């Protein structure tokens, strides 16, 4: 299926047994039928939130509650309704009835929301037959199974911050560029953030092995002197570049995010049309201090070990550091302009 179908199923998982899920449903053609986001991210202003449409009100006041009504073993723990999509954290407390599973529950919910839309939208409700009514949602849905420690709390925070991220993208559009096709040194990437960081004249690689001289690198004098050198350079305006894999690389990456230092993060996870980073990196993008690069999955070699993956991503970071004002950088067929 296409990415627009937002499908993410875990092969072999039983979606009828107790479990906790984050579920996302997207409106077809990204129509903002649920309302509008109002407020500002700037200090002293109204906190960003959804001002729901009549359909948005129907979803929040009626349709969400029908899930537990028809399936008492299912609770909706959290809802984030956005203009053109919605997220829910759903808990299945007891096994669903025979023949039922999470997909059936979501399908029934989507059907109810669609019927509410048909009733509220005059142009749709005037259709003489149900088959003439356009679909409200894109096919299928996206789910994450929340099993790892901290995963539920991370998603709860992500959903709470969703209106804020929406407003920040609107208020700072130049710092939230997304490119699904950018070529650097012959490698294709997807990217999110401040593209102009690629053109900064001073970029420095953050590269640490896990162990130095037989001991963890973070326990060595080398780490203490090298970390100080890197942070001093970053405070002077250099851009740090790292995949942030080893412990010391992670520490420098986190310091850069916390202190609003300029950073290019090379990650292995793909960046798609609807992908967004977690809060700390999102806020760094808003500040103009972060660019996230992800090599295309089909271009990455098959790694025999995590060690090979570590060196591959660090080689990409090295190539990014070598970009200058004359380096060829193509973004979706267009050359990236020279940044200040």
Tab-separated table of C-alpha atoms in Angstrom, residues 11 23-24 28 33 61 77 84 90 92 120 127 142 150 164 190 236 241 249 267 304 309-310 315 328 330-331 334:
chain	number	residue	atom	x	y	z
A	11	UNK	CA	3.095	-9.526	11.434
A	23	UNK	CA	-3.717	4.698	16.390
A	24	UNK	CA	-3.665	7.409	13.717
A	28	UNK	CA	-8.600	11.807	2.629
A	33	UNK	CA	-12.861	18.918	8.448
A	61	UNK	CA	-18.656	14.317	22.300
A	77	UNK	CA	-7.038	6.686	27.129
A	84	UNK	CA	-7.094	16.705	9.136
A	90	UNK	CA	-6.465	2.728	22.927
A	92	UNK	CA	-7.776	-3.395	25.119
A	120	UNK	CA	-23.531	17.539	8.616
A	127	UNK	CA	-26.250	12.230	-2.376
A	142	UNK	CA	-1.518	3.453	11.366
A	150	UNK	CA	8.491	4.730	28.528
A	164	UNK	CA	1.979	23.366	19.601
A	190	UNK	CA	15.142	12.545	3.338
A	236	UNK	CA	31.530	29.509	18.704
A	241	UNK	CA	27.323	16.435	12.882
A	249	UNK	CA	27.935	10.708	20.689
A	267	UNK	CA	19.560	8.976	11.703
A	304	UNK	CA	26.250	-7.787	9.248
A	309	UNK	CA	25.977	0.243	10.884
A	310	UNK	CA	27.775	2.529	13.340
A	315	UNK	CA	31.012	7.884	7.260
A	328	UNK	CA	26.610	19.951	-5.293
A	330	UNK	CA	20.328	18.687	-4.975
A	331	UNK	CA	16.963	18.912	-3.228
A	334	UNK	CA	16.773	21.758	-7.310
